[in-house]
Coordinates of C-alpha atoms in Angstrom, one line a residue:
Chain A
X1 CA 27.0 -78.0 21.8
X2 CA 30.3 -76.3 20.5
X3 CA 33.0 -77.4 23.0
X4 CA 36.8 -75.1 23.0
X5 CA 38.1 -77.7 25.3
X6 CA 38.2 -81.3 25.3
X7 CA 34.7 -83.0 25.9
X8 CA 33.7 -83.7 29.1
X9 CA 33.3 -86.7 29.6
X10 CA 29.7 -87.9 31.5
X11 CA 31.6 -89.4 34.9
X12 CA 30.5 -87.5 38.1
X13 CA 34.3 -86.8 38.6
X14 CA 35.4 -84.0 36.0
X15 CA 34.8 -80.6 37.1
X16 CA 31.6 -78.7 35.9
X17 CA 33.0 -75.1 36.6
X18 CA 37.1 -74.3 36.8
X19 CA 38.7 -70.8 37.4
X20 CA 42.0 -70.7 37.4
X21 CA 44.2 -68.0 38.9
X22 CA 41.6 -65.5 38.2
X23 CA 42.7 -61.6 38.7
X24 CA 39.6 -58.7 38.3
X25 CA 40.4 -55.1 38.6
X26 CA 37.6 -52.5 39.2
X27 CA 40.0 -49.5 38.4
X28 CA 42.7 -49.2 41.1
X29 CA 40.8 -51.9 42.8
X30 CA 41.6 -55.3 43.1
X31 CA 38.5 -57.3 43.3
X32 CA 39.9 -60.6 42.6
X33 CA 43.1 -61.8 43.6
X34 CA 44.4 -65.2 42.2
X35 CA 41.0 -67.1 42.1
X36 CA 41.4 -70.8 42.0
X37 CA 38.0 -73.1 42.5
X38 CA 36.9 -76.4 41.2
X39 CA 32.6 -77.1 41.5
X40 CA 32.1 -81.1 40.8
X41 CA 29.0 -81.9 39.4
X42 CA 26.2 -82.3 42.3
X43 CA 28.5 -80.4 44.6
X44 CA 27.1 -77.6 46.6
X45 CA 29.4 -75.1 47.8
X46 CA 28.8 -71.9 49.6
X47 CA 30.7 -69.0 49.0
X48 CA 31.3 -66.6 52.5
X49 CA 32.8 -63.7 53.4
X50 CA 32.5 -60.1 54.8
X51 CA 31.1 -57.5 52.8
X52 CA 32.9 -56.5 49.8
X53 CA 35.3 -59.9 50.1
X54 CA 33.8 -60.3 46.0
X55 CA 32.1 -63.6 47.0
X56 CA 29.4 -61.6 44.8
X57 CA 32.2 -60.5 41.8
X58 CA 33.5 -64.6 41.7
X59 CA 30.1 -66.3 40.9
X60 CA 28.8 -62.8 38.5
X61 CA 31.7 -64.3 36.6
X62 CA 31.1 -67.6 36.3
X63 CA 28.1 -66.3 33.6
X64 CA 30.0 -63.5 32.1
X65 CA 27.7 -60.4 34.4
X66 CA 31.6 -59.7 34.9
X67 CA 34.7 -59.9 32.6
X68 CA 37.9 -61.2 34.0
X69 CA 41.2 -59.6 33.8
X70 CA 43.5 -62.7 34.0
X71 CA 43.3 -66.7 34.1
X72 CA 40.7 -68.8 33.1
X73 CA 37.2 -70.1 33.5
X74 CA 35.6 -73.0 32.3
X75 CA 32.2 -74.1 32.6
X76 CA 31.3 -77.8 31.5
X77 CA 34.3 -78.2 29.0
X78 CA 33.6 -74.6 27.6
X79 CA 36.5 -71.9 27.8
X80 CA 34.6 -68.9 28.8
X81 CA 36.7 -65.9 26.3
X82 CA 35.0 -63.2 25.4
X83 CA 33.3 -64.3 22.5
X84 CA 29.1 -64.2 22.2
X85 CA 29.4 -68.0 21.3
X86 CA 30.9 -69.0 24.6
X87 CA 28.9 -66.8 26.7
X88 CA 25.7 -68.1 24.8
X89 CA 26.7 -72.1 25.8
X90 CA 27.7 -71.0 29.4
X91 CA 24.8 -68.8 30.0
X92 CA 22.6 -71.5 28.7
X93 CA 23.9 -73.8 31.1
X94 CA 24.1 -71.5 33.9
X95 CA 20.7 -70.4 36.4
X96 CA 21.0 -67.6 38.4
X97 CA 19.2 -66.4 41.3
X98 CA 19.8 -62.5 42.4
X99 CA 19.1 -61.1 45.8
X100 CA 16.6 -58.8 44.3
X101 CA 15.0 -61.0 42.4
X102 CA 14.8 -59.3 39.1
X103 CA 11.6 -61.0 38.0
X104 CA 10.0 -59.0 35.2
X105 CA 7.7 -56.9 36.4
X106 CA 5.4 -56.4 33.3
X107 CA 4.8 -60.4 32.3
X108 CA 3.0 -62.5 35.0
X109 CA 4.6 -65.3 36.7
X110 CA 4.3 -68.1 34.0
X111 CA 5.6 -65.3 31.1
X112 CA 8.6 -65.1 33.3
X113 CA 9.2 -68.9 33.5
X114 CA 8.0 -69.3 29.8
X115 CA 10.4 -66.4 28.2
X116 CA 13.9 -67.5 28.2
X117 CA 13.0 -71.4 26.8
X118 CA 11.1 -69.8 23.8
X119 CA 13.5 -67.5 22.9
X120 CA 16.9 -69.2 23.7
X121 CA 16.0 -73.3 23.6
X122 CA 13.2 -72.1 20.7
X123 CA 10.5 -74.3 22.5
X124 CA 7.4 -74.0 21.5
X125 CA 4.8 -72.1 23.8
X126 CA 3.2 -74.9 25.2
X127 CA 5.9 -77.0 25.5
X128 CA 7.7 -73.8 28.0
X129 CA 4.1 -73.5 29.6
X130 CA 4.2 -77.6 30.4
X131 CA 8.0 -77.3 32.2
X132 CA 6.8 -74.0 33.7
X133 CA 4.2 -75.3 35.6
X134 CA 6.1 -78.2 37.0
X135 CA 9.0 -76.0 38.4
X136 CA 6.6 -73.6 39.6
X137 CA 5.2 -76.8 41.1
X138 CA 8.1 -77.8 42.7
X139 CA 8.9 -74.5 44.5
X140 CA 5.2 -74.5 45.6
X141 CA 3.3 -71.4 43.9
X142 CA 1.6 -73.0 40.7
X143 CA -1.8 -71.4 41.9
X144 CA 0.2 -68.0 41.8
X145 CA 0.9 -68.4 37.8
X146 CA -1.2 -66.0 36.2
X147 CA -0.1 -62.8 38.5
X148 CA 2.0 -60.5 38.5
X149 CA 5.2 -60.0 40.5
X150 CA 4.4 -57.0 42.7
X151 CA 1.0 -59.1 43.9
X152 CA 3.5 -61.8 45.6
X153 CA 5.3 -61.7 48.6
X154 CA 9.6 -61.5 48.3
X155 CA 9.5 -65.2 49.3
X156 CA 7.3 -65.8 46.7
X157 CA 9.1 -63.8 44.3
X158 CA 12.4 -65.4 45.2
X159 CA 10.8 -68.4 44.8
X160 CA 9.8 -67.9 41.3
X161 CA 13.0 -66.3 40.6
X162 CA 14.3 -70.2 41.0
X163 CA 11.7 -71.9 39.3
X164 CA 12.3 -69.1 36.4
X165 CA 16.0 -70.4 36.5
X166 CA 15.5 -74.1 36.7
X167 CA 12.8 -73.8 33.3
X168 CA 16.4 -73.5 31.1
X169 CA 16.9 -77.4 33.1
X170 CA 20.4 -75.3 33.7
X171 CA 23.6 -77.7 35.1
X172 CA 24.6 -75.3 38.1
X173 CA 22.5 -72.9 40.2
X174 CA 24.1 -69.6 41.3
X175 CA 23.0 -68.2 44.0
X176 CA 23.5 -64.4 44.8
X177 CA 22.3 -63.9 48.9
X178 CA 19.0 -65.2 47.6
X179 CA 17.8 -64.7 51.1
X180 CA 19.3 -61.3 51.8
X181 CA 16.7 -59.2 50.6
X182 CA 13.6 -61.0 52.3
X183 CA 12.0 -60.5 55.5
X184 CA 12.8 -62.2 58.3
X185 CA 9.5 -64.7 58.6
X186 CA 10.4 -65.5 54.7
X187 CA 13.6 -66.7 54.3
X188 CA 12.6 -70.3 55.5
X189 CA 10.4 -71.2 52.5
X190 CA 13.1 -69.7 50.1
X191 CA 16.1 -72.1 52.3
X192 CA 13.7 -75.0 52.1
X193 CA 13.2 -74.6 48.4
X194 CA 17.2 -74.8 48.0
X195 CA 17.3 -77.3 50.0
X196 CA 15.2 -79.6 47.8
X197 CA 17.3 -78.6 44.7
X198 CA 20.2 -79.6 47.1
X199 CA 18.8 -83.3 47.5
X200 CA 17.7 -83.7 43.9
X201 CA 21.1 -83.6 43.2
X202 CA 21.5 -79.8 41.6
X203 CA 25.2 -78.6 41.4
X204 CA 25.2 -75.2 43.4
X205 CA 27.2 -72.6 44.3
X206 CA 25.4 -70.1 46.9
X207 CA 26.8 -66.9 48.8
X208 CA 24.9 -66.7 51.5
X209 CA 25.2 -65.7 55.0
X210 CA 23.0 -68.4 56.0
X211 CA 25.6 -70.7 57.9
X212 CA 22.5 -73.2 59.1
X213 CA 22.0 -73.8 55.2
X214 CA 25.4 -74.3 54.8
X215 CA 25.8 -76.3 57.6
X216 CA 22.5 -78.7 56.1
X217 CA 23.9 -78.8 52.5
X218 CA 27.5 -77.6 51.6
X219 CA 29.9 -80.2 50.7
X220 CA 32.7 -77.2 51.3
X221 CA 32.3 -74.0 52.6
X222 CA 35.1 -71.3 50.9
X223 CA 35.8 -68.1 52.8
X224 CA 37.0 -65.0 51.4
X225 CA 38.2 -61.4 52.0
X226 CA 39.8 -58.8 50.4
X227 CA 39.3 -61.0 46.9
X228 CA 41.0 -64.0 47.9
X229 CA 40.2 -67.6 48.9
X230 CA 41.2 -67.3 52.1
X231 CA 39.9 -71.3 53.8
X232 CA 38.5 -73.8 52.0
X233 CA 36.7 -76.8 54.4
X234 CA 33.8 -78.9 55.1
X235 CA 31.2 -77.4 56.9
X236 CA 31.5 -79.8 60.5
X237 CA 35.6 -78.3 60.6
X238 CA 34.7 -74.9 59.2
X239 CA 32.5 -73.8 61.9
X240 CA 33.9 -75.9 64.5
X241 CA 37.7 -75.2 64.4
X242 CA 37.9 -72.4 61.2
X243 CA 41.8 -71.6 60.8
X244 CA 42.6 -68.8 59.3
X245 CA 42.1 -65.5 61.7
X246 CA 39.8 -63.7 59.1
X247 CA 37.2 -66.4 59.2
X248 CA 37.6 -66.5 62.9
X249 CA 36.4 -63.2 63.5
X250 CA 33.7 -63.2 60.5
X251 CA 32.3 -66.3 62.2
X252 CA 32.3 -64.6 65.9
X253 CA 30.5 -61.5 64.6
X254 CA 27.9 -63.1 62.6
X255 CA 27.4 -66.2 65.0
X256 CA 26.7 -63.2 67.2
X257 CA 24.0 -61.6 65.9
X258 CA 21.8 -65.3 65.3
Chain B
X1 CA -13.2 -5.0 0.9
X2 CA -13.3 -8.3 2.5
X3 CA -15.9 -11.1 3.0
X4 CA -16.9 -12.3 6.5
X5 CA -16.0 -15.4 8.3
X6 CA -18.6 -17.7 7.0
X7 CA -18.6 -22.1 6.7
X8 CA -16.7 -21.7 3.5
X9 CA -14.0 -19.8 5.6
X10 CA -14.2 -22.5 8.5
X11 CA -14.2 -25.2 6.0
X12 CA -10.5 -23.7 4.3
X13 CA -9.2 -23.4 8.5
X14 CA -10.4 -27.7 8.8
X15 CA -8.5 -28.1 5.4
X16 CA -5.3 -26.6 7.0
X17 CA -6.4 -28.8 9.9
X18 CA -5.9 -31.8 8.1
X19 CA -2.6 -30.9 7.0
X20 CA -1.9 -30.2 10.5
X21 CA -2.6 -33.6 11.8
X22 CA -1.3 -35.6 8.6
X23 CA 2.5 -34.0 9.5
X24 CA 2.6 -34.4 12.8
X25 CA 1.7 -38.5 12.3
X26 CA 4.1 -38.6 9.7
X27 CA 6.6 -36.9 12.3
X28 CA 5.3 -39.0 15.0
X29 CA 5.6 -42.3 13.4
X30 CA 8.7 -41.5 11.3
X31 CA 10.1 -40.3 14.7
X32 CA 8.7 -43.5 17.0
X33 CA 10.8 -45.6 14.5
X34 CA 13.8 -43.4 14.4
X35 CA 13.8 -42.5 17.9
X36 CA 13.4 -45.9 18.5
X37 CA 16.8 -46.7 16.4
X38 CA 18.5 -43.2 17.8
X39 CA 17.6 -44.6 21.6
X40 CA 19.4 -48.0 20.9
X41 CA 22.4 -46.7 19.4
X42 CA 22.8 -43.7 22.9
X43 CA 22.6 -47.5 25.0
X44 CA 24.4 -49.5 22.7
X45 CA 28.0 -50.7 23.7
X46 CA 29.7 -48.8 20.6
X47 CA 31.0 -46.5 21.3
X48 CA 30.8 -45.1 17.6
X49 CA 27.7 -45.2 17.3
X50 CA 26.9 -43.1 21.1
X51 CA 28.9 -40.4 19.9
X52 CA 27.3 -40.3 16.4
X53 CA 23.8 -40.0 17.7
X54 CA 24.5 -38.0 20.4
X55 CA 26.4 -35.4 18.4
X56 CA 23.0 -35.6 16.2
X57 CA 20.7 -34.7 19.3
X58 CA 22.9 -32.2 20.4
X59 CA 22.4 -30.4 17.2
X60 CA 18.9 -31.1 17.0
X61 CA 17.7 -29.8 19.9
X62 CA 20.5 -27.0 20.1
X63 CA 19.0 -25.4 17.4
X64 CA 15.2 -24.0 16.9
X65 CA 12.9 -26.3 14.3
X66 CA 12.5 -22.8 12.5
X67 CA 15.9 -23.1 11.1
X68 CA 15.9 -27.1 10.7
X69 CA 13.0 -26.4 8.6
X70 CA 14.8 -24.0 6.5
X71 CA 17.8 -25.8 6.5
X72 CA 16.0 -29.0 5.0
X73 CA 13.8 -27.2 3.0
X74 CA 16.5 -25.3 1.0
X75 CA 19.3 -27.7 1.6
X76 CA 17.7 -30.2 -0.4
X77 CA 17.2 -28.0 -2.9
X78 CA 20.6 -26.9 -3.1
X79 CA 21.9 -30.9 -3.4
X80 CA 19.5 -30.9 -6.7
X81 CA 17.0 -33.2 -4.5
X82 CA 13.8 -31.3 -5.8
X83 CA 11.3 -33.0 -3.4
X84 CA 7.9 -31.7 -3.1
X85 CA 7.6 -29.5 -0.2
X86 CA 5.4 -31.9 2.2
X87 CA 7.7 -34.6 2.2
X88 CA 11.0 -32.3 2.9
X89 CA 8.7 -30.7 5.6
X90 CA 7.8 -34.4 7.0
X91 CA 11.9 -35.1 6.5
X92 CA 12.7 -32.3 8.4
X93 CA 10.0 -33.1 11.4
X94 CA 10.8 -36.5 11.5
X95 CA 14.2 -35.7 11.8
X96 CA 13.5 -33.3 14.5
X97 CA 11.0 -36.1 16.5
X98 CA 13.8 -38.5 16.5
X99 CA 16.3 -36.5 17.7
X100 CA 13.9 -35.6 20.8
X101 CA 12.1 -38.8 21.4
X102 CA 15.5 -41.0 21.1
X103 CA 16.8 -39.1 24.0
X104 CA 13.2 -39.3 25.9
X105 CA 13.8 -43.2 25.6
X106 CA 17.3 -43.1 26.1
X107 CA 16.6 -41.8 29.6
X108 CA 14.0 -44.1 30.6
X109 CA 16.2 -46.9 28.8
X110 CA 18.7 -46.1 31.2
X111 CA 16.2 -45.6 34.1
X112 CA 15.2 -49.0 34.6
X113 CA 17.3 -51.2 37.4
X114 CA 20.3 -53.0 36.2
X115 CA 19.1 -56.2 37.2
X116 CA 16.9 -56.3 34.7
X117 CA 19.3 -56.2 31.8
X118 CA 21.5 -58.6 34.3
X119 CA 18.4 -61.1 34.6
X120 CA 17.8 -61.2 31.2
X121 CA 21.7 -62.0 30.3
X122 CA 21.8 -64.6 32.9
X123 CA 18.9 -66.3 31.4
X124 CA 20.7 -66.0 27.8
X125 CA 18.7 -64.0 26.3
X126 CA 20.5 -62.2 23.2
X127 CA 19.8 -58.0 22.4
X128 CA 17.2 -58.7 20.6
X129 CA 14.8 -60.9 22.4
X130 CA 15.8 -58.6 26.0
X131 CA 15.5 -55.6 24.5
X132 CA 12.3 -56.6 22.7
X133 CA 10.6 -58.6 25.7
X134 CA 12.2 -57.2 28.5
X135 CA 13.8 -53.6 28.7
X136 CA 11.7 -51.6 25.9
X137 CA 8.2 -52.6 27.5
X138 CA 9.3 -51.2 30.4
X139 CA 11.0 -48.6 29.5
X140 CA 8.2 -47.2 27.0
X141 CA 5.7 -47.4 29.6
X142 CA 8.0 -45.6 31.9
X143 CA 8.6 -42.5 29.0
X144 CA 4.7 -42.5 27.7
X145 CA 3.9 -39.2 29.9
X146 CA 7.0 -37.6 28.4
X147 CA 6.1 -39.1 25.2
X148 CA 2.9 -37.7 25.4
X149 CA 3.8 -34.4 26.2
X150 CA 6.7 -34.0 22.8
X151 CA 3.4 -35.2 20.3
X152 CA 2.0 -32.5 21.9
X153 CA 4.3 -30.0 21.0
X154 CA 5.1 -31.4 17.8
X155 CA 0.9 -30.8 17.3
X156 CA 2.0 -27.0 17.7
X157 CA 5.1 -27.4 16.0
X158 CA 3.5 -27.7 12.8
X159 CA 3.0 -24.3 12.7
X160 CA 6.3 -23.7 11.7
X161 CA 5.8 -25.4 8.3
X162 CA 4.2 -21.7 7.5
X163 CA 7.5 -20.8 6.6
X164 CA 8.3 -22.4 4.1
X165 CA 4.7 -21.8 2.2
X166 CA 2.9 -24.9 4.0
X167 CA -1.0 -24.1 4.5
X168 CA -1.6 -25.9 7.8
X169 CA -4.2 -24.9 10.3
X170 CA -1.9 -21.7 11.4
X171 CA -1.0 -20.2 8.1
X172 CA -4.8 -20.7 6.8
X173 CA -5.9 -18.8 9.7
X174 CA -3.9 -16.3 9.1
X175 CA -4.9 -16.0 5.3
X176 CA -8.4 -16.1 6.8
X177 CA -7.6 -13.5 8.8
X178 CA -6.3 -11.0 5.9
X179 CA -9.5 -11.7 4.2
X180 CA -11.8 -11.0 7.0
X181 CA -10.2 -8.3 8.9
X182 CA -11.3 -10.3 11.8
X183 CA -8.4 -11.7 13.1
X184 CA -9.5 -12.0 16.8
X185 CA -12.3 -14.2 15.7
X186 CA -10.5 -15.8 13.4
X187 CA -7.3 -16.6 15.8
X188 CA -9.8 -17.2 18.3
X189 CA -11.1 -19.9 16.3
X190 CA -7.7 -21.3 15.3
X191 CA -6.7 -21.5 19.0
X192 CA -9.6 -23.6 20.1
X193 CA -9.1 -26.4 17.4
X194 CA -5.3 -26.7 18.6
X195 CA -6.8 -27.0 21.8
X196 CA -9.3 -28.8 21.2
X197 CA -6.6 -31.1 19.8
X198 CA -4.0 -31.3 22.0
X199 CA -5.9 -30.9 25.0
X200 CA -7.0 -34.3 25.3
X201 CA -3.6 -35.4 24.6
X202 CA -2.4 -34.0 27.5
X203 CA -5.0 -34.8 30.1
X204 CA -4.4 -38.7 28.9
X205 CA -0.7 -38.1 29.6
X206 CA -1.0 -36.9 33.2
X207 CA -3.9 -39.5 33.7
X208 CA -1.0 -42.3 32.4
X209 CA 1.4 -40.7 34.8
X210 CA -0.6 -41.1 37.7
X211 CA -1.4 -45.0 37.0
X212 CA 2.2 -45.3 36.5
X213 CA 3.2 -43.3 40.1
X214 CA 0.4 -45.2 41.6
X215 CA 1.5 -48.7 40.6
X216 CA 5.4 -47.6 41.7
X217 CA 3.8 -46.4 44.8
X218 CA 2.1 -50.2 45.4

């Protein structure tokens, strides 16, 4: 693995992801304002906000969707420029889940798991087929392998959509309002299924609005608005006594409406 | 004094035929690959090569295949390239057919969600590998009824190759047709084997289009 930055070292304690005083720009628009965040391996944060706070924009980011203006990220020892062989080791690393999904909608559910390992590890086929079926094990819809996406529920899709991730055997999860998308009755099978990835010990980084998920697994809950990291706190203290004004009234609207 | 429209006469119209079909395969497959190569360059992130290609189907399609056919016919000439005159006809078509099915794919390139491309980067797939297993499946499907519909008028198209003294299925009707003072017979007969050609074409291209609009609809 080609490594810009000193090697990590394998001790729970260094930092698998670091941005550091990270600036974005969409035109006039500043999407990101002074970015700093630290992830520890096995840590699971979840990433708050209003709409358009770019809780979305930070972790897109994190796997090159979007380029940076200013500072620096770093994801497990790798400086994150803008060259093809640093976005290849940090996307390799990297799982993401989207709110819609994205599973491909011409290969069934085991071609979607299988893909990415053949053509980016260079597994063989039944090799990809044998990890497949043991994530789609895991998130409970091995019988559903050999359909296709549009004959499975969202839950099911979303649920996929993590196994499809977790076949790369990626270091951190990203998590892009994996539940936002889904009908009401289905967001508990696609929570439970995090959490389980929580307790194996998977290092995660989820915008959600889901504070009862937060409340289960986040080791810190980090609120933004208006591009900045506005709080950064446990979960007990964050919804108990939140300190800055802005998460005070993001808390008392949303709390509202469960 | 001419003759009458007899088998021997029919059998000179199926030899134009066969012209007929062999150029617009060698336009539609010469044209699948570089309308293939024109689409990836209009959706590439050069910025070079978007302007290049789109300059090239703006003066493809801004100008009539009459005069591209000219054009290539007697251009080539001019540069001392003395070709035989199917393959700078099949030059000039294929030129035309990837000038016209680049943009067709471009659009439906363009058409598909962008979290497909995004899903594909996230999982690391390089531009080959997503384009190849991800966006062009989709995106072919998606552009097959339009696809459809140009190798239809490429079929007709052909016609055009008269010009430049190329006996396809048109021009030997109309020879035909001097001999036998019969041309309404003889054009009759001429019209039903395009039709008889094409038709079938087109009837599989709406049929695709409503398995497509009927699997969007699920």
């Amino acid at each position: 693995m080609p490594s810009t930055a000193a090697a990590a070292s394998p001790s729970g304690d260094d930092p698998l992801i670091v941005m550091e005083d990270v600036n974005k720009w969409y035109g006039a628009y500043h999407a990101l304002r002074d970015v700093n965040l630290s992830v520890r391996r096995g840590e699971k944060i979840v990433l708050c906000g209003p709409s358009g706070s770019g809780k979305s924009t930070l972790i897109r980011c994190v796997n090159h969707l979007e380029t940076i203006k200013t500072g620096r990220i770093i994801v497990d020892g790798v400086r994150l420029d803008d060259s093809t062989r640093s976005v290849d080791a940090v996307r390799s690393e990297v799982g993401m889940v989207f709110q819609n999904f994205n599973l491909f909608p011409h290969m069934t559910v085991l071609q979607n798991c299988t893909l990415a390992p053949m053509r980016v590890r260079g597994v063989t086929a039944a090799a990809a087929e044998a990890t497949a079926k043991r994530y789609l094990e895991r998130v409970r819809i091995a019988e559903h392998a050999h359909k296709y996406p549009a004959q499975l529920s969202g839950g099911q899709q979303q649920r996929v959509a993590i196994a499809r991730a977790l076949c790369m055997e990626p270091k951190v999860m990203l998590f892009d309002e994996p539940t936002s998308a889904l009908d009401p009755e289905m967001v508990k099978e696609v929570l439970d299924t995090m959490v389980g990835l929580a307790r194996d010990g998977m290092t995660m980084v989820c915008v959600t609005h889901e504070m009862g998920f937060a409340r289960q697994v986040a080791d810190r809950v980090i609120f933004m608005a208006e591009g900045q990291i506005l709080e950064e706190a446990e979960p007990e203290s964050f919804f108990r006594a939140p300190k800055h004004p802005r998460a005070r009234s993001f808390l008392g609207e949303i709390l509202a409406h469960h | 004094m001419g003759t009458t429209f007899g088998l021997g006469e029919l059998g000179f119209l199926i030899q134009g035929l066969k012209w007929t079909v062999l150029l617009a395969a060698i336009a539609f497959v010469g044209g699948g690959i570089g309308g293939l190569g024109v689409a990836l360059a209009r959706t590439s992130t050069s910025r070079a090569l978007r302007r290049i290609t789109g300059g090239y189907i703006a003066v493809f399609q801004g100008t009539p295949l009459l005069m591209q056919l000219f054009v290539i016919y007697y251009g080539l000439g001019l540069i001392g390239l003395t070709l035989p005159a199917w393959v700078a006809v099949a030059i000039a078509f294929t030129l035309h057919a990837s000038a016209f099915l680049g943009e067709i794919w471009r659009g439906s390139i363009e058409a598909l969600p962008k979290g497909q491309f995004e899903a594909a980067k996230a999982l690391g797939l390089h531009y080959v590998p997503r384009m190849r297993d991800v966006i062009l499946p989709q995106a072919l499907r998606i552009a097959l009824p339009a696809t459809i519909g140009f190798l239809v008028q490429l079929i007709k198209g052909t016609s055009l190759a008269a010009i430049v003294g190329f006996i396809e299925l048109a021009r030997a009707g109309q020879i035909v047709s001097n001999q036998t003072y019969e041309p309404l017979l003889v054009f009759s007969v001429v019209g039903a084997i395009y039709f008889a050609l094409c038709w079938p074409l087109s009837l599989y291209g709406m049929r695709v289009e409503s398995r497509i609009a009927r699997a969007a609809a699920r």
